Each structure stands twice: as C-alpha cells, then as structure tokens.
C-alpha cells in the first residue's frame, strides 16, 4: 500500500472510505475487528500488527487514518506518543482492558496524545462509532470510561459545614488534581480548555480557603470531600 493511504480511500463505487489498522496481540481479536471493518461501509481494513516494536514501522508504511491499540501493549502511553509524533494525520484509538479502567490510565493515554479511548469489551457498533468519531472530530471518550473519570473512585462524603459545596465539574477537577495532574492534562481528560480548568481551580481554592492546589487537596481529604480508597490486601501467592 503506498504512503498516500493516510488519505481517504476511494472504493470501486466512488465512496470515500477511511482506512483502519490494529495493534493487538490476540489473533481472535484481530480477526474479529478485521471482519467488522470489512463489512462496514465507509471503512477499509489495512491490516494488523501484534507488537509495539512492529507498530511504528507498520503505521509509517501503510499510513492508516485510524489505528486501534490494545491498552495491554501501551500501558504507559509510549507507543501512542511515538505514533502521534511520527504520523501527525493518524488518529489513535485505545482499546482499554478492564485492568486499565482507571482515571490514571485514561489521563495518561489522553496526555500521550491519543484521540479516543474505548472499552475493549464494548459491542461492535460502538467500535464503529468510535472509529468514525476519532477520524472526523479527533475525539472520542467511551461513556463508560467517562464515568470512571468523572465519578469519584472513592466516594463523595458530606462537605464540612464551613466549606462551600463544589459543583460536579469542580469536584472532577479536584479529583484529578489529587491524582497529580496539571491543568493541561486535566483539560485534555475533561475535553475543556486550560483556561476553563484554571477558572475551576480558582473557584476551588476560594471555596476551600486554600493557598494553593496542594493545600486544597489536603483540605479536601481532611474535611472528607475526598476519601482515600481502602487498599485491600492481595489474596493468594
């Protein structure tokens, strides 16, 4: 396939198709996605590779419009970063395994430059929806993963009487601050502007009477707005 395949593919009937590739180590999953793409109008299957080491050469050679990556092959976002840097026109969609359904993983993936995240276990129509969305808008966040990011992974306790209540979005920002994210990363996770995040941070500081972000997180834990998760001991050997 020539390097020009990053452009829309024109089929026999003149329809415009977007090209799709996959980085995944599971043969059955590769076969399944291939079949899904091949039977979906408007999509064209370019192929798959099964290791991070071969992914960069594969995408540089075939230039797909969209590449899907198993989160198990990109646990720290290094592969996504490399692919986005090497192929600026490429849209990257991460297939998130159950083990990676965490705020930190989703935040790391988005910060690495991926254009969409979707649960690996979703139904085929949602995969097609996600492929089209990342190609057309360069943005897709699986509603199931959005809940992981937006909803408290701990629990929201009663706010102390002397603190003003936070809005839902302010609570999301506070939680991501507690996870160690800076404003730019928070903006990417929540799909808002950095200025909007700054506005929320200022509001949080004002409501908590906090000097800075670190102080705000300390106040949140002390007052019960945020509660540290209980770490259960591992069982077995």
Coordinates of N, CA and C in Angstrom, one line a residue:
X1 N 0.9 -1.2 0.0 CA 0.0 0.0 0.0 C 0.9 1.2 0.0
X2 N 0.7 2.2 -0.9 CA 1.6 3.4 -1.0 C 1.4 4.3 0.2
X3 N 2.3 5.2 0.4 CA 2.3 6.1 1.6 C 1.1 7.0 1.6
X4 N 0.4 7.2 0.5 CA -0.7 8.1 0.4 C -2.0 7.5 1.0
X5 N -1.9 6.3 1.6 CA -3.1 5.7 2.1 C -3.6 6.4 3.3
X6 N -2.8 7.4 3.9 CA -3.4 8.1 5.0 C -4.5 9.0 4.6
X7 N -4.7 9.2 3.3 CA -5.8 10.0 2.8 C -7.0 9.0 2.6
X8 N -8.2 9.6 2.5 CA -9.3 8.7 2.3 C -9.2 7.9 1.1
X9 N -9.6 6.6 1.2 CA -9.6 5.6 0.1 C -10.8 5.7 -0.7
X10 N -10.7 5.8 -2.0 CA -11.8 5.8 -2.9 C -12.1 4.4 -3.4
X11 N -13.2 3.9 -3.1 CA -13.6 2.5 -3.5 C -14.0 2.4 -4.9
X12 N -14.4 1.2 -5.3 CA -14.8 0.9 -6.7 C -16.1 1.7 -7.1
X13 N -17.0 2.0 -6.1 CA -18.2 2.7 -6.4 C -18.0 4.2 -6.2
X14 N -16.8 4.6 -5.9 CA -16.6 6.0 -5.7 C -16.8 6.6 -4.3
X15 N -17.2 5.6 -3.4 CA -17.4 6.1 -2.0 C -16.1 6.4 -1.3
X16 N -16.1 7.3 -0.4 CA -14.9 7.6 0.4 C -14.8 6.7 1.6
X17 N -13.7 6.1 1.8 CA -13.5 5.2 3.0 C -12.3 5.6 3.8
X18 N -12.5 5.5 5.1 CA -11.3 5.7 6.0 C -10.6 4.4 6.2
X19 N -9.3 4.4 6.3 CA -8.5 3.2 6.4 C -8.2 2.9 7.9
X20 N -8.3 1.7 8.3 CA -8.2 1.3 9.7 C -7.2 0.2 9.9
X21 N -6.4 0.3 11.0 CA -5.4 -0.7 11.3 C -5.5 -1.0 12.8
X22 N -4.8 -2.1 13.2 CA -4.9 -2.5 14.6 C -3.5 -3.0 15.1
X23 N -3.3 -2.6 16.4 CA -2.1 -3.2 17.1 C -2.6 -4.0 18.3
X24 N -2.6 -5.3 18.2 CA -3.2 -6.2 19.2 C -2.5 -7.6 19.1
X25 N -2.2 -8.1 20.3 CA -1.6 -9.4 20.3 C -2.5 -10.6 20.3
X26 N -3.8 -10.4 20.3 CA -4.7 -11.6 20.3 C -5.2 -11.9 18.9
X27 N -4.9 -13.0 18.4 CA -5.3 -13.4 17.0 C -6.9 -13.3 16.8
X28 N -7.6 -13.8 17.8 CA -9.1 -13.8 17.6 C -9.6 -12.4 17.6
X29 N -9.0 -11.5 18.4 CA -9.5 -10.1 18.3 C -9.1 -9.4 17.0
X30 N -7.9 -9.7 16.5 CA -7.6 -9.2 15.2 C -8.5 -9.7 14.1
X31 N -8.9 -10.9 14.1 CA -9.8 -11.5 13.1 C -11.2 -10.8 13.3
X32 N -11.6 -10.6 14.5 CA -12.9 -10.1 14.8 C -13.0 -8.6 14.3
X33 N -12.0 -7.8 14.6 CA -12.0 -6.4 14.1 C -11.9 -6.3 12.6
X34 N -11.1 -7.2 12.0 CA -11.0 -7.3 10.6 C -12.3 -7.5 9.9
X35 N -13.1 -8.5 10.5 CA -14.4 -8.8 9.9 C -15.4 -7.7 10.1
X36 N -15.3 -7.0 11.2 CA -16.2 -5.9 11.5 C -15.9 -4.7 10.5
X37 N -14.7 -4.4 10.3 CA -14.3 -3.3 9.4 C -14.7 -3.7 7.9
X38 N -14.4 -4.9 7.5 CA -14.7 -5.3 6.2 C -16.1 -5.3 5.8
X39 N -17.0 -5.5 6.8 CA -18.4 -5.5 6.5 C -19.1 -4.1 6.7
X40 N -18.3 -3.1 7.1 CA -18.9 -1.8 7.5 C -18.6 -0.8 6.3
X41 N -19.7 -0.3 5.7 CA -19.5 0.7 4.6 C -18.7 1.9 5.1
X42 N -17.8 2.4 4.3 CA -17.1 3.6 4.7 C -15.8 3.3 5.4
X43 N -15.5 2.0 5.7 CA -14.3 1.6 6.4 C -13.5 0.7 5.5
X44 N -12.2 0.8 5.5 CA -11.3 -0.1 4.8 C -10.2 -0.7 5.7
X45 N -10.1 -2.0 5.7 CA -9.1 -2.7 6.6 C -7.8 -2.7 5.9
X46 N -6.7 -2.2 6.7 CA -5.4 -2.2 6.1 C -4.6 -3.4 6.7
X47 N -4.9 -3.9 7.9 CA -4.2 -5.0 8.5 C -3.9 -4.7 9.9
X48 N -3.1 -5.6 10.5 CA -2.8 -5.5 12.0 C -1.4 -6.0 12.2
X49 N -0.8 -5.5 13.3 CA 0.5 -6.0 13.8 C 0.3 -6.3 15.3
X50 N 1.1 -7.2 15.8 CA 0.9 -7.8 17.1 C 1.8 -7.3 18.2
X51 N 2.8 -6.4 17.9 CA 3.7 -6.0 19.0 C 4.0 -4.5 18.9
X52 N 4.3 -3.8 20.0 CA 4.6 -2.4 19.9 C 5.9 -2.2 19.0
X53 N 6.8 -3.1 19.0 CA 8.0 -2.9 18.3 C 7.8 -2.8 16.8
X54 N 6.8 -3.5 16.3 CA 6.5 -3.5 14.8 C 5.4 -2.5 14.5
X55 N 4.8 -1.8 15.5 CA 3.7 -0.9 15.2 C 4.1 0.3 14.5
X56 N 5.3 0.9 14.9 CA 5.7 2.1 14.3 C 6.0 1.9 12.8
X57 N 6.8 0.9 12.5 CA 7.1 0.6 11.1 C 5.8 0.3 10.2
X58 N 4.9 -0.4 10.8 CA 3.7 -0.7 10.1 C 2.9 0.5 9.8
X59 N 2.7 1.4 10.8 CA 1.9 2.6 10.5 C 2.6 3.6 9.6
X60 N 3.9 3.7 9.7 CA 4.6 4.6 8.7 C 4.6 4.0 7.3
X61 N 4.5 2.7 7.2 CA 4.5 2.1 5.8 C 3.1 2.2 5.2
X62 N 2.0 1.9 6.0 CA 0.7 1.8 5.4 C -0.2 3.1 5.6
X63 N 0.3 3.9 6.6 CA -0.4 5.2 6.8 C -1.9 5.1 7.0
X64 N -2.4 4.4 8.0 CA -3.9 4.3 8.2 C -4.4 5.7 8.6
X65 N -5.7 5.8 8.5 CA -6.4 7.0 9.0 C -6.6 6.9 10.5
X66 N -6.9 5.6 10.9 CA -7.2 5.3 12.3 C -6.5 4.0 12.7
X67 N -5.8 4.1 13.8 CA -5.2 2.8 14.4 C -5.7 2.6 15.8
X68 N -6.2 1.4 16.0 CA -6.6 1.0 17.3 C -5.5 0.2 18.0
X69 N -5.3 0.5 19.3 CA -4.2 -0.1 20.1 C -4.8 -0.8 21.4
X70 N -4.4 -2.0 21.6 CA -4.7 -2.7 22.8 C -4.0 -2.0 24.0
X71 N -4.7 -1.6 25.0 CA -4.0 -0.9 26.2 C -3.0 -1.8 26.8
X72 N -3.1 -3.1 26.7 CA -2.1 -4.0 27.3 C -0.8 -3.9 26.6
X73 N -0.7 -3.4 25.4 CA 0.5 -3.2 24.6 C 1.0 -1.7 24.7
X74 N 0.3 -0.9 25.5 CA 0.7 0.5 25.6 C 0.3 1.0 27.0
X75 N 0.9 0.3 28.0 CA 0.5 0.6 29.4 C 0.9 2.0 29.9
X76 N 1.9 2.6 29.3 CA 2.4 3.9 29.8 C 2.3 5.0 28.7
X77 N 1.7 4.7 27.6 CA 1.4 5.7 26.6 C 2.6 6.0 25.7
X78 N 3.7 5.2 25.8 CA 4.9 5.5 25.0 C 4.6 5.2 23.5
X79 N 3.9 4.1 23.2 CA 3.6 3.8 21.8 C 2.8 4.8 21.2
X80 N 1.7 5.3 21.9 CA 0.8 6.3 21.4 C 1.6 7.6 21.1
X81 N 2.4 8.0 22.0 CA 3.2 9.2 21.8 C 4.1 9.1 20.5
X82 N 4.7 7.9 20.4 CA 5.6 7.7 19.2 C 4.8 7.8 17.9
X83 N 3.7 7.1 17.9 CA 2.9 7.0 16.6 C 2.3 8.4 16.3
X84 N 1.9 9.2 17.3 CA 1.3 10.5 17.0 C 2.4 11.4 16.5
X85 N 3.6 11.3 17.0 CA 4.7 12.1 16.6 C 5.2 11.8 15.2
X86 N 5.2 10.5 14.9 CA 5.6 10.0 13.5 C 4.6 10.2 12.4
X87 N 3.3 10.2 12.8 CA 2.2 10.3 11.8 C 1.2 11.3 12.3
X88 N 1.4 12.6 12.1 CA 0.6 13.6 12.6 C -0.9 13.5 12.1
X89 N -1.1 12.9 11.0 CA -2.5 12.7 10.5 C -3.2 11.5 11.1
X90 N -2.5 10.7 11.8 CA -3.1 9.5 12.3 C -4.0 9.8 13.5
X91 N -5.1 9.1 13.6 CA -6.0 9.2 14.8 C -5.8 7.9 15.6
X92 N -5.5 8.0 16.8 CA -5.2 6.8 17.7 C -6.4 6.6 18.6
X93 N -6.9 5.3 18.6 CA -8.0 4.9 19.5 C -7.5 3.8 20.4
X94 N -7.5 3.9 21.7 CA -7.1 2.9 22.6 C -8.2 2.0 23.0
X95 N -8.0 0.7 23.0 CA -8.9 -0.3 23.4 C -8.6 -0.6 24.9
X96 N -9.3 -0.1 25.8 CA -9.0 -0.2 27.2 C -9.4 -1.5 27.9
X97 N -8.5 -2.3 28.4 CA -8.8 -3.5 29.1 C -9.4 -3.2 30.5
X98 N -10.0 -4.2 31.1 CA -10.7 -4.0 32.4 C -9.6 -3.5 33.4
X99 N -8.4 -4.1 33.4 CA -7.4 -3.8 34.3 C -6.9 -2.3 34.2
X100 N -7.2 -1.7 33.1 CA -6.7 -0.3 32.9 C -7.9 0.7 33.0
X101 N -9.0 0.3 33.5 CA -10.2 1.2 33.6 C -10.0 2.1 34.9
X102 N -9.0 2.9 34.8 CA -8.7 3.8 35.9 C -8.6 5.3 35.4
X103 N -8.8 6.2 36.3 CA -8.6 7.6 36.0 C -7.2 7.8 35.5
X104 N -6.2 7.2 36.2 CA -4.8 7.5 35.9 C -4.5 7.0 34.5
X105 N -5.0 5.8 34.1 CA -4.6 5.3 32.8 C -5.2 6.1 31.7
X106 N -6.5 6.5 31.8 CA -7.2 7.3 30.8 C -6.5 8.6 30.7
X107 N -6.1 9.2 31.8 CA -5.5 10.5 31.8 C -4.1 10.4 31.1
X108 N -3.4 9.3 31.4 CA -2.1 9.1 30.8 C -2.2 9.0 29.3
X109 N -3.2 8.2 28.9 CA -3.4 8.0 27.4 C -3.7 9.3 26.7
X110 N -4.6 10.0 27.3 CA -5.0 11.3 26.6 C -3.9 12.3 26.6
X111 N -3.1 12.3 27.7 CA -1.9 13.2 27.7 C -0.9 12.8 26.7
X112 N -0.8 11.5 26.5 CA 0.1 11.0 25.5 C -0.2 11.4 24.0
X113 N -1.5 11.8 23.9 CA -1.9 12.3 22.6 C -2.9 11.5 21.8
X114 N -3.4 10.5 22.5 CA -4.5 9.6 21.8 C -5.7 10.5 21.6
X115 N -6.5 10.1 20.6 CA -7.7 10.8 20.2 C -8.9 10.2 20.7
X116 N -8.8 9.0 21.2 CA -10.0 8.4 21.8 C -9.7 7.2 22.6
X117 N -10.6 6.9 23.6 CA -10.4 5.7 24.4 C -11.8 5.0 24.5
X118 N -11.7 3.7 24.4 CA -13.0 2.9 24.4 C -12.7 1.6 25.1
X119 N -13.7 1.1 25.8 CA -13.5 -0.2 26.5 C -13.4 -1.3 25.4
X120 N -12.5 -2.2 25.7 CA -12.2 -3.3 24.8 C -13.4 -4.3 24.7
X121 N -14.3 -4.2 25.7 CA -15.4 -5.2 25.8 C -16.7 -4.7 25.2
X122 N -16.7 -3.5 24.5 CA -17.9 -2.9 24.0 C -18.4 -3.7 22.8
X123 N -19.7 -3.4 22.5 CA -20.3 -4.1 21.3 C -19.8 -3.5 20.0
X124 N -19.8 -4.3 18.9 CA -19.2 -3.8 17.6 C -19.7 -2.5 17.1
X125 N -21.0 -2.2 17.3 CA -21.5 -0.8 16.8 C -20.8 0.3 17.4
X126 N -20.5 0.2 18.7 CA -19.8 1.3 19.4 C -18.3 1.4 18.9
X127 N -17.7 0.3 18.6 CA -16.4 0.4 18.0 C -16.4 1.2 16.7
X128 N -17.4 0.9 15.8 CA -17.5 1.6 14.6 C -17.8 3.1 14.9
X129 N -18.6 3.4 15.8 CA -18.9 4.8 16.2 C -17.7 5.5 16.6
X130 N -16.8 4.8 17.4 CA -15.6 5.4 17.9 C -14.6 5.7 16.8
X131 N -14.5 4.7 15.9 CA -13.6 4.9 14.8 C -13.9 6.1 13.9
X132 N -15.2 6.2 13.7 CA -15.7 7.4 12.9 C -15.5 8.7 13.6
X133 N -15.7 8.7 14.9 CA -15.6 9.9 15.7 C -14.2 10.4 15.8
X134 N -13.2 9.5 16.0 CA -11.8 9.9 16.1 C -11.3 10.4 14.8
X135 N -11.8 9.8 13.7 CA -11.4 10.3 12.4 C -12.0 11.6 12.0
X136 N -13.2 11.8 12.4 CA -13.9 13.1 12.0 C -13.7 14.2 12.9
X137 N -13.7 13.9 14.2 CA -13.6 15.0 15.2 C -12.3 15.0 16.1
X138 N -11.5 13.9 15.9 CA -10.3 13.7 16.7 C -10.5 13.6 18.1
X139 N -11.7 13.1 18.5 CA -12.1 13.0 19.9 C -13.2 12.0 20.1
X140 N -12.9 11.0 21.1 CA -13.9 10.1 21.5 C -13.6 9.6 22.9
X141 N -14.6 9.7 23.8 CA -14.4 9.2 25.1 C -15.6 8.2 25.4
X142 N -15.3 7.0 25.6 CA -16.4 6.0 25.9 C -17.2 6.4 27.1
X143 N -18.5 6.5 27.0 CA -19.3 6.9 28.1 C -19.0 6.1 29.4
X144 N -18.7 4.8 29.2 CA -18.3 4.0 30.4 C -17.1 4.5 31.1
X145 N -16.1 4.9 30.3 CA -14.8 5.4 30.8 C -15.0 6.9 31.3
X146 N -15.9 7.6 30.7 CA -16.2 9.0 31.1 C -16.7 8.9 32.6
X147 N -17.5 7.9 32.8 CA -18.0 7.7 34.2 C -16.8 7.4 35.2
X148 N -15.8 6.7 34.7 CA -14.7 6.4 35.5 C -13.9 7.6 35.9
X149 N -13.8 8.5 34.9 CA -13.1 9.8 35.1 C -13.9 10.7 35.9
X150 N -15.2 10.8 35.6 CA -16.0 11.9 36.2 C -16.5 11.5 37.6
X151 N -16.8 10.3 37.8 CA -17.4 9.9 39.1 C -16.2 9.6 40.1
X152 N -16.5 9.9 41.4 CA -15.4 9.6 42.4 C -15.1 8.2 42.5
X153 N -13.8 7.8 42.4 CA -13.4 6.4 42.6 C -13.4 6.1 44.1
X154 N -13.4 7.1 44.9 CA -13.6 6.9 46.4 C -15.1 7.0 46.6
X155 N -15.5 8.0 47.3 CA -16.9 8.4 47.4 C -16.9 9.8 47.9
X156 N -18.0 10.5 47.6 CA -18.2 11.9 48.0 C -18.9 12.0 49.3
X157 N -18.1 12.4 50.3 CA -18.7 12.5 51.6 C -19.3 13.8 51.9
X158 N -19.9 14.0 53.1 CA -20.6 15.2 53.4 C -19.5 16.3 53.5
X159 N -19.7 17.5 52.9 CA -18.8 18.6 53.0 C -18.9 19.2 54.4
X160 N -17.8 19.6 54.9 CA -17.8 20.2 56.2 C -18.6 21.5 56.2
X161 N -19.2 21.8 57.3 CA -20.2 22.9 57.4 C -19.6 24.3 57.0
X162 N -18.3 24.4 57.2 CA -17.7 25.7 56.9 C -17.1 25.8 55.5
X163 N -17.3 24.8 54.6 CA -16.9 24.8 53.3 C -18.0 25.0 52.3
X164 N -17.8 25.8 51.3 CA -18.9 25.9 50.2 C -18.9 24.6 49.4
X165 N -20.0 24.1 49.0 CA -20.0 22.9 48.2 C -19.5 23.1 46.8
X166 N -18.8 22.1 46.2 CA -18.3 22.2 44.9 C -19.3 21.8 43.9
X167 N -19.2 22.3 42.7 CA -20.0 21.8 41.6 C -19.5 20.5 41.1
X168 N -20.3 19.8 40.3 CA -19.8 18.5 39.8 C -18.5 18.6 39.0
X169 N -18.4 19.6 38.2 CA -17.1 19.8 37.4 C -16.0 20.2 38.3
X170 N -16.2 21.0 39.3 CA -15.2 21.4 40.3 C -14.7 20.1 41.0
X171 N -15.6 19.2 41.4 CA -15.2 18.0 42.0 C -14.3 17.1 41.1
X172 N -14.7 17.1 39.8 CA -13.9 16.3 38.9 C -12.5 16.9 38.8
X173 N -12.4 18.2 38.7 CA -11.1 18.9 38.7 C -10.3 18.6 39.9
X174 N -10.9 18.7 41.1 CA -10.2 18.4 42.3 C -9.7 17.0 42.4
X175 N -10.5 16.1 42.0 CA -10.1 14.7 42.0 C -8.9 14.4 41.1
X176 N -8.8 15.1 39.9 CA -7.7 14.9 39.0 C -6.5 15.6 39.6
X177 N -6.7 16.7 40.3 CA -5.5 17.4 40.9 C -4.9 16.4 42.0
X178 N -5.8 15.8 42.7 CA -5.4 14.8 43.7 C -4.6 13.7 43.1
X179 N -4.9 13.4 41.8 CA -4.2 12.3 41.1 C -2.9 12.7 40.6
X180 N -2.6 14.0 40.8 CA -1.3 14.5 40.3 C -1.3 15.2 39.0
X181 N -2.4 15.4 38.4 CA -2.4 16.0 37.0 C -2.3 17.5 37.0
X182 N -1.6 18.1 36.1 CA -1.5 19.5 35.9 C -2.7 20.0 35.1
X183 N -2.8 21.3 35.0 CA -4.0 21.9 34.3 C -4.2 21.4 32.8
X184 N -3.1 21.4 32.1 CA -3.2 21.0 30.7 C -3.7 19.5 30.6
X185 N -3.2 18.6 31.4 CA -3.6 17.3 31.4 C -5.1 17.1 31.8
X186 N -5.5 17.9 32.8 CA -6.9 17.9 33.2 C -7.8 18.4 32.1
X187 N -7.4 19.4 31.4 CA -8.1 19.9 30.3 C -8.3 18.9 29.2
X188 N -7.3 18.1 28.9 CA -7.4 17.0 27.9 C -8.4 15.9 28.4
X189 N -8.3 15.5 29.6 CA -9.1 14.5 30.1 C -10.6 14.9 30.1
X190 N -10.9 16.1 30.5 CA -12.3 16.6 30.6 C -12.8 17.2 29.3
X191 N -11.9 17.3 28.3 CA -12.3 17.9 27.0 C -12.8 19.4 27.2
X192 N -12.0 20.1 28.0 CA -12.3 21.6 28.1 C -11.0 22.3 27.9
X193 N -11.1 23.7 27.9 CA -9.9 24.5 27.7 C -9.1 24.6 29.0
X194 N -7.8 24.9 28.8 CA -7.0 25.1 30.0 C -7.5 26.2 30.8
X195 N -8.0 27.3 30.2 CA -8.5 28.4 30.9 C -9.7 28.0 31.7
X196 N -10.5 27.2 31.2 CA -11.7 26.7 32.0 C -11.2 25.9 33.2
X197 N -10.2 25.1 33.1 CA -9.6 24.4 34.3 C -9.1 25.4 35.3
X198 N -8.4 26.4 34.8 CA -7.9 27.5 35.7 C -9.0 28.1 36.5
X199 N -10.1 28.4 35.8 CA -11.2 29.0 36.4 C -11.8 28.1 37.5
X200 N -11.9 26.8 37.2 CA -12.4 25.9 38.3 C -11.4 25.8 39.4
X201 N -10.1 25.8 39.1 CA -9.1 25.7 40.2 C -9.2 26.9 41.1
X202 N -9.4 28.1 40.5 CA -9.5 29.3 41.3 C -10.7 29.2 42.2
X203 N -11.8 28.7 41.7 CA -13.1 28.6 42.4 C -12.9 27.6 43.6
X204 N -12.2 26.5 43.3 CA -11.9 25.5 44.4 C -11.1 26.1 45.5
X205 N -10.1 26.9 45.1 CA -9.2 27.5 46.1 C -10.0 28.5 47.0
X206 N -10.9 29.3 46.3 CA -11.7 30.2 47.0 C -12.6 29.6 48.0
X207 N -13.3 28.5 47.5 CA -14.3 27.9 48.3 C -13.7 27.1 49.5
X208 N -12.5 26.7 49.3 CA -11.8 25.9 50.4 C -10.9 26.8 51.3
X209 N -10.7 28.1 50.8 CA -9.8 29.0 51.5 C -8.4 28.5 51.5
X210 N -8.0 27.9 50.4 CA -6.7 27.2 50.2 C -5.7 28.1 49.6
X211 N -4.4 28.0 50.0 CA -3.4 28.8 49.5 C -3.0 28.4 48.0
X212 N -3.0 27.1 47.8 CA -2.6 26.5 46.5 C -3.3 25.2 46.3
X213 N -2.9 24.5 45.2 CA -3.5 23.3 44.8 C -3.3 22.2 45.9
X214 N -2.0 22.1 46.3 CA -1.7 21.1 47.4 C -2.5 21.3 48.6
X215 N -2.6 22.6 49.0 CA -3.4 22.9 50.2 C -4.9 22.5 50.0
X216 N -5.4 22.7 48.8 CA -6.8 22.4 48.5 C -7.0 20.9 48.7
X217 N -6.1 20.1 48.1 CA -6.2 18.6 48.2 C -6.2 18.2 49.7
X218 N -5.3 18.8 50.5 CA -5.2 18.5 51.9 C -6.5 18.8 52.6
X219 N -7.0 20.0 52.3 CA -8.3 20.4 52.9 C -9.4 19.4 52.5
X220 N -9.4 18.9 51.3 CA -10.4 18.0 50.8 C -10.4 16.7 51.5
X221 N -9.2 16.2 51.7 CA -9.1 14.9 52.5 C -9.4 15.1 54.0
X222 N -8.9 16.2 54.5 CA -9.2 16.5 56.0 C -10.6 16.7 56.3
X223 N -11.3 17.3 55.3 CA -12.8 17.6 55.6 C -13.7 16.5 55.1
X224 N -13.1 15.5 54.4 CA -14.0 14.4 54.0 C -14.6 14.6 52.6
X225 N -14.2 15.7 51.9 CA -14.7 15.8 50.5 C -14.1 14.7 49.6
X226 N -12.8 14.4 49.9 CA -12.2 13.3 49.2 C -11.8 12.3 50.3
X227 N -12.0 11.0 50.0 CA -11.7 10.0 51.0 C -10.8 9.0 50.3
X228 N -9.6 8.7 50.9 CA -8.7 7.8 50.3 C -9.3 6.4 50.2
X229 N -9.1 5.7 49.0 CA -9.6 4.4 48.9 C -9.0 3.4 49.8
X230 N -9.8 2.4 50.3 CA -9.3 1.4 51.2 C -8.5 0.4 50.3
X231 N -7.3 0.1 50.7 CA -6.5 -0.8 50.0 C -6.6 -2.2 50.6
X232 N -7.2 -3.1 49.8 CA -7.4 -4.5 50.3 C -6.2 -5.3 50.1
X233 N -5.8 -6.1 51.1 CA -4.6 -7.0 50.9 C -4.9 -8.0 49.8
X234 N -3.8 -8.3 49.0 CA -3.9 -9.3 48.0 C -4.1 -10.7 48.6
X235 N -4.8 -11.5 47.9 CA -5.0 -12.9 48.4 C -4.2 -13.8 47.5
X236 N -3.9 -14.9 48.0 CA -3.1 -15.9 47.2 C -1.7 -15.6 47.2
X237 N -0.9 -16.3 46.4 CA 0.5 -16.2 46.3 C 0.9 -15.6 45.0

